[in-house]
Structures are given as C-alpha cells and as structure tokens.
Coordinates of C-alpha atoms and ligand atoms in Angstrom, one line a residue:
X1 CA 31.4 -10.6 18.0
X2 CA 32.3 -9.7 14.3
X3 CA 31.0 -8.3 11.3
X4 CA 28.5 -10.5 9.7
X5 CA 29.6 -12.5 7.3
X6 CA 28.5 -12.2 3.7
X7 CA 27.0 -15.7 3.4
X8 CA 25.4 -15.4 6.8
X9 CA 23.6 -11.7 5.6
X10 CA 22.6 -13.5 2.7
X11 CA 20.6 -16.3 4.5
X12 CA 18.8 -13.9 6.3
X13 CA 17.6 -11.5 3.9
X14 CA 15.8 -14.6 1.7
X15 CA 12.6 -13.5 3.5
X16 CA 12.8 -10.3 5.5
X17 CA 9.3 -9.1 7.1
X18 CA 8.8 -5.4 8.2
X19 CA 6.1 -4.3 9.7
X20 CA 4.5 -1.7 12.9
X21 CA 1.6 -1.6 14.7
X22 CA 0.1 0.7 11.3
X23 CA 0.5 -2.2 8.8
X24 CA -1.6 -4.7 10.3
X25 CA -5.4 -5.8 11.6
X26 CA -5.0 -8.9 13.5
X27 CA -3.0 -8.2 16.6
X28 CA 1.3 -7.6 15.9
X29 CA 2.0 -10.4 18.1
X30 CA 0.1 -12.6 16.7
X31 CA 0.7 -12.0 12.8
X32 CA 4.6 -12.2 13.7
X33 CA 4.0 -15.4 15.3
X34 CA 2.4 -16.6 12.2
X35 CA 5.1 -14.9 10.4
X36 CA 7.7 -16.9 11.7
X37 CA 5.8 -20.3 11.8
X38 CA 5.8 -19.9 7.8
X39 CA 9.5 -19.4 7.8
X40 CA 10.5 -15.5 7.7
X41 CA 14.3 -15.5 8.2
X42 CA 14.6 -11.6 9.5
X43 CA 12.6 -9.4 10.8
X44 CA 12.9 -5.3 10.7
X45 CA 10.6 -3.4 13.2
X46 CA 9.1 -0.5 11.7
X47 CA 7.2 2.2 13.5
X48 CA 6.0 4.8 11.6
X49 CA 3.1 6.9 10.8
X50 CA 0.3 9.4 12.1
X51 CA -0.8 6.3 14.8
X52 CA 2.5 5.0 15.5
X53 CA 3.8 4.4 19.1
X54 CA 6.0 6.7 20.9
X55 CA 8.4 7.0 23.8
X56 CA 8.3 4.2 26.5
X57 CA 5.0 2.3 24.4
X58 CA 7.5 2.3 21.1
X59 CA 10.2 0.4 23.5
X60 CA 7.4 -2.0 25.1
X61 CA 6.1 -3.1 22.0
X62 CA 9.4 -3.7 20.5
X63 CA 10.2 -5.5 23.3
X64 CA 7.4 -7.8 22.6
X65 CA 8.2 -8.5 19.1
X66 CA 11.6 -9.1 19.6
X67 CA 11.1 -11.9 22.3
X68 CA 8.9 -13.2 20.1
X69 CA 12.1 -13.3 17.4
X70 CA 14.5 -14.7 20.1
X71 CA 12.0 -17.4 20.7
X72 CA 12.2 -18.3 17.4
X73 CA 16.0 -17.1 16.8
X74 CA 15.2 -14.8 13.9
X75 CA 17.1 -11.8 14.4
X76 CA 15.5 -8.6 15.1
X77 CA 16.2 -5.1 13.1
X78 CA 14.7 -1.7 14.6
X79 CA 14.4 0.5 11.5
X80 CA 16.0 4.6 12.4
X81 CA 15.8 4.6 15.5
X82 CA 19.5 3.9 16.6
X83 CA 19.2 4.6 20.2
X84 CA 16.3 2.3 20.6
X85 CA 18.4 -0.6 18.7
X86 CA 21.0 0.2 21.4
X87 CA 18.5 -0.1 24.6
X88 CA 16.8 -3.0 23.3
X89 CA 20.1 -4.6 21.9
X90 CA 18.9 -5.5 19.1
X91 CA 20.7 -7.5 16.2
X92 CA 20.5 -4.7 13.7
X93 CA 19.6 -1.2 12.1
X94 CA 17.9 -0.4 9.0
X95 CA 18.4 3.2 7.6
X96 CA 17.0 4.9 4.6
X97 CA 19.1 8.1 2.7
X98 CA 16.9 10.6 4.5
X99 CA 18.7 9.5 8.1
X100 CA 21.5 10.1 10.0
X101 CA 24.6 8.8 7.6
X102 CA 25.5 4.7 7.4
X103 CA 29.1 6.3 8.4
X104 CA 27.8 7.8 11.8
X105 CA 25.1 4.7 12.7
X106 CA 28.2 2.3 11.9
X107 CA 29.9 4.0 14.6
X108 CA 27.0 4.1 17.1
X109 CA 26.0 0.0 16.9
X110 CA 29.8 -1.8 15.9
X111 CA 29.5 -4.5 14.5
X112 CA 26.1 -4.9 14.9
X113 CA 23.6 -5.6 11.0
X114 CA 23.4 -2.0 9.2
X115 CA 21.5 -1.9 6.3
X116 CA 20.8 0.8 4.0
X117 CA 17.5 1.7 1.5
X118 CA 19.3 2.4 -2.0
X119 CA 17.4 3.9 -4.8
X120 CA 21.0 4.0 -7.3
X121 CA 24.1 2.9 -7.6
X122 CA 25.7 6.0 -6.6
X123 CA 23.6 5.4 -2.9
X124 CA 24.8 1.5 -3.7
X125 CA 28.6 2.6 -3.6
X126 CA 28.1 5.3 -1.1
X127 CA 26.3 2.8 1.2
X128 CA 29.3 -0.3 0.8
X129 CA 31.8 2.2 1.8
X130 CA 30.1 3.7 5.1
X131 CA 30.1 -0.1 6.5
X132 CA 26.6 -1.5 5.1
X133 CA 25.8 -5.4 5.4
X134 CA 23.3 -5.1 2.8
X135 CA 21.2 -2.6 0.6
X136 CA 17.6 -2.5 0.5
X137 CA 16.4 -1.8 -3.3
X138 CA 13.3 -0.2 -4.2
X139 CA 10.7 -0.1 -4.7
X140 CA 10.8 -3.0 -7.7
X141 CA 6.8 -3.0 -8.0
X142 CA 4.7 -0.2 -7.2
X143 CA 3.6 0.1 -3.4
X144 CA 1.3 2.2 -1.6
X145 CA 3.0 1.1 2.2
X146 CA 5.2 3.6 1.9
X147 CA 4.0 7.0 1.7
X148 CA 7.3 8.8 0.4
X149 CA 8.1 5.8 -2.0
X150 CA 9.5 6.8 -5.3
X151 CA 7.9 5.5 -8.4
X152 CA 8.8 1.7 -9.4
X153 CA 12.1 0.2 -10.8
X154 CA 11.6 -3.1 -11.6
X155 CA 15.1 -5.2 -11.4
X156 CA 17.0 -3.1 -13.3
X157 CA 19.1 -1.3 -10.4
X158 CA 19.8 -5.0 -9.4
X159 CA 20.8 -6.3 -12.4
X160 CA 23.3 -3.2 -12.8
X161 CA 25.2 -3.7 -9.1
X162 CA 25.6 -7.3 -10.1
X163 CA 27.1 -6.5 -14.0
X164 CA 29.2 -4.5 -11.9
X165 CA 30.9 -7.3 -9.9
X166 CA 29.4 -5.8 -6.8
X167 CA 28.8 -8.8 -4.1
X168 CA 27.0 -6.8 -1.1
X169 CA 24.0 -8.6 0.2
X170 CA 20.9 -7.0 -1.7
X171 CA 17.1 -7.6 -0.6
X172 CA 14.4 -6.1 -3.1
X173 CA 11.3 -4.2 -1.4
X174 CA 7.7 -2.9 -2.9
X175 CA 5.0 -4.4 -3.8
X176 CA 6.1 -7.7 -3.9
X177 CA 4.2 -11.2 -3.3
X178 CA 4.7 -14.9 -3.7
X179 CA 3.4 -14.0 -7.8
X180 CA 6.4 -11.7 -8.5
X181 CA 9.2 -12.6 -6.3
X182 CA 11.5 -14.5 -9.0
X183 CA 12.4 -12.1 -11.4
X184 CA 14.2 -10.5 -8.0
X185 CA 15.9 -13.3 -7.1
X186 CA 16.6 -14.5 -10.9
X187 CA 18.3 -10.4 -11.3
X188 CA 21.0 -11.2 -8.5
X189 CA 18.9 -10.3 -5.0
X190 CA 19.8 -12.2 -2.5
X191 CA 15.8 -11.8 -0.9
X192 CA 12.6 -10.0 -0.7
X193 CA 11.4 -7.7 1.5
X194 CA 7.8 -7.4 2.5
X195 CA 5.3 -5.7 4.6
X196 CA 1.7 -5.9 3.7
X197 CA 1.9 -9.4 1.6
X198 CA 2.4 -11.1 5.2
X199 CA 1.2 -8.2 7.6
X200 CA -2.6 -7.7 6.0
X201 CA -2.8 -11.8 4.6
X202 CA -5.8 -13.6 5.7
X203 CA -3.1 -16.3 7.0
X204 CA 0.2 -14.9 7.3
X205 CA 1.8 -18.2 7.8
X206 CA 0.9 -19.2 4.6
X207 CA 2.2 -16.3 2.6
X208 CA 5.0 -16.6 5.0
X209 CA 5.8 -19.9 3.3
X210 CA 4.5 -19.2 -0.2
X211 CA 7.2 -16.8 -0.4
X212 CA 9.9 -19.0 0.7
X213 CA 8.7 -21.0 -2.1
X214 CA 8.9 -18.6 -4.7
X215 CA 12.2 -17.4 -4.4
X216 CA 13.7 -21.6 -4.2
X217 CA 14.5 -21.3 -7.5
Ligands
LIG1 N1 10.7 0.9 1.5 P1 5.0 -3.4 0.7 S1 9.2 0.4 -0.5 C1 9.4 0.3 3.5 O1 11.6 1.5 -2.0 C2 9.6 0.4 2.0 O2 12.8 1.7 -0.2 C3 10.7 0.9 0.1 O3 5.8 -2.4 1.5 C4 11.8 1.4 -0.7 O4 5.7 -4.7 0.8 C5 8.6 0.1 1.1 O5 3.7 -3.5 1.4 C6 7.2 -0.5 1.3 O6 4.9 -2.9 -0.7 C7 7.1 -1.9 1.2

C-alpha cells in the first residue's frame, strides 16, 4: 500500500470527528454510530485526560470504535499513541508539536495517514517535510476541549499556507459548528475538525449532517 494520495486525504478530512470516552455523555459507541449515520468521513480516537483509559481498557475500547469505523468504512486515526496505532492497525496517526517528531512517527507507521497539529507556518513547513498527509490548524474559534489550547486564530494561518502555493491537505479545529464552518472552507481548508459539536449534541447524527452541509459550498 502507498502514500495517500492528496485528493484521497482531502475527501476525508471534509468532516473529521475526534473524540474519547471524556468528551461525551451518551455512551461512545453509540454517539459514533450516530456520528457516522450523519456522514463523518474520518474519525481520530482521542484519549486523554484525568478519567481517560489506560493500558489493556485504552486498546479494548479502541477496538470497539474502530470496528464500528470498519463497519461503516470510515478510517480510523489513534491520536499519540503510535504503538497502539501499530497493535490495533489502524489507518492513521495524529500528532501534535509537543510529541515524538513527524520524522520519527513516519518511520514507525510507513505509509500509513500521519497528521500533524500546526499552530504556524514554520510548524506548517516543518510538518510537509517530515512526511505529513495533512496539518491540523488551530484553534480557529475559541475552545474549551482542549485544555492546553492556544488562544484563537481565526483563518488567517490558512489563508497564509494557501497565498503561499502550499497544497497539503489542511483541516481547521476549535470551536467550530455547522454556524461557523464556511469561512474555513471559503480560506482554503480542505475540512473541519470537531469534538464536542457532534460528541455532546442532543442528536449527533444531525450535527453530523448539518456540518456536511455547511462546508458544500
Ligand atoms: N486541538 P472542539 S483545538 C483537539 O488547536 C484540539 O490544535 C486543537 O475541540 C488545536 O471541537 C482542539 O470541542 C479541541 O472545540 C477541539
């Protein structure tokens, strides 16, 4: 298997949903279901935080969820934790600037997705030339999911890769919902990123779909 292609990475990041056992209410299973019924293209699995699972309950849990993608053939993306990417063989890693280098993770999963947080263009650059299938920028709107988040960006970071001729794959995060997704999309983002919008909606399904909406434009 290769490298993803460009226009493949871009397909999937159009709705990419994140989420851990800490980010919802309902049962995990059951909002990803949802999730995927209203049309989430990728999935990241992110388990973090004081509650979080560890050790063999961290690799039974993401075992759940990522049958649950197969079923549905969304691919499934374990966030940091490269070895448990590897056990689980799962379609992808996400990484932010505070882990183990995009240089050395490329190494570890081959040609598996890497993606890459990005907070400037420098980390933009740095990530491209390590072997990143797409950057995550953030956060656009202001977010209280992440407890280390810097302050918000808007599009602007976007905007600048793009002015630059720069084609990687790019998927804004934070803070966003079906109410401010286009500007992302209209600044050259190939996608949104969300947690809470779908993971703590009343009916994730339907904010599932309400932001494949907003970004058809
Ligand atoms: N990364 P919500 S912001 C996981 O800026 C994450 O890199 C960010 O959660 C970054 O959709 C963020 O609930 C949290 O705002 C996104």
């Amino acid at each position: 298997m290769s490298r993803i292609s460009i226009e493949q990475m871009r397909n999937l990041l159009k709705v990419y949903f994140i989420m851990g056992s800490n980010n919802c209410q309902q049962e995990p299973t059951h909002v990803l279901e949802l999730a995927l019924k209203g049309g989430i293209t990728l999935f990241q699995f992110r388990e973090k935080g004081t509650s979080a699972y560890t050790g063999d309950e961290k690799y039974q849990f993401a075992k759940k969820l990522q049958t649950i993608c197969k079923e549905n053939n969304v691919p499934f993306i374990v966030n940091d934790d490269v070895e448990l990417a590897l056990l689980l063989d799962a379609d992808g890693v996400h990484i932010g600037q505070d882990d183990e280098s995009a240089e050395m993770v490329r190494r570890k999963i081959g040609n598996k997705i890497l993606g890459v947080s990005t907070h400037n263009l420098e980390e933009v650059e740095k990530a491209i030339a390590e072997g990143a299938d797409y950057v995550g920028i953030g956060p656009i709107y202001s977010t209280t999911t992440k407890e280390d988040a810097k302050s918000a960006q808007g599009t602007t970071l976007i905007a600048e890769v793009r002015s630059k001729g720069i084609e990687i794959p790019i998927v804004g995060i934070g803070g966003i919902t079906s109410e401010n997704a286009s500007p992302i999309i209209k600044s050259g983002a190939d996608g949104i990123a969300v947690i809470t919008d779908i993971s703590l909606a009343n009916d994730p399904r339907e904010n599932a779909s309400k932001l494949i909406n907003s970004i058809s434009i």
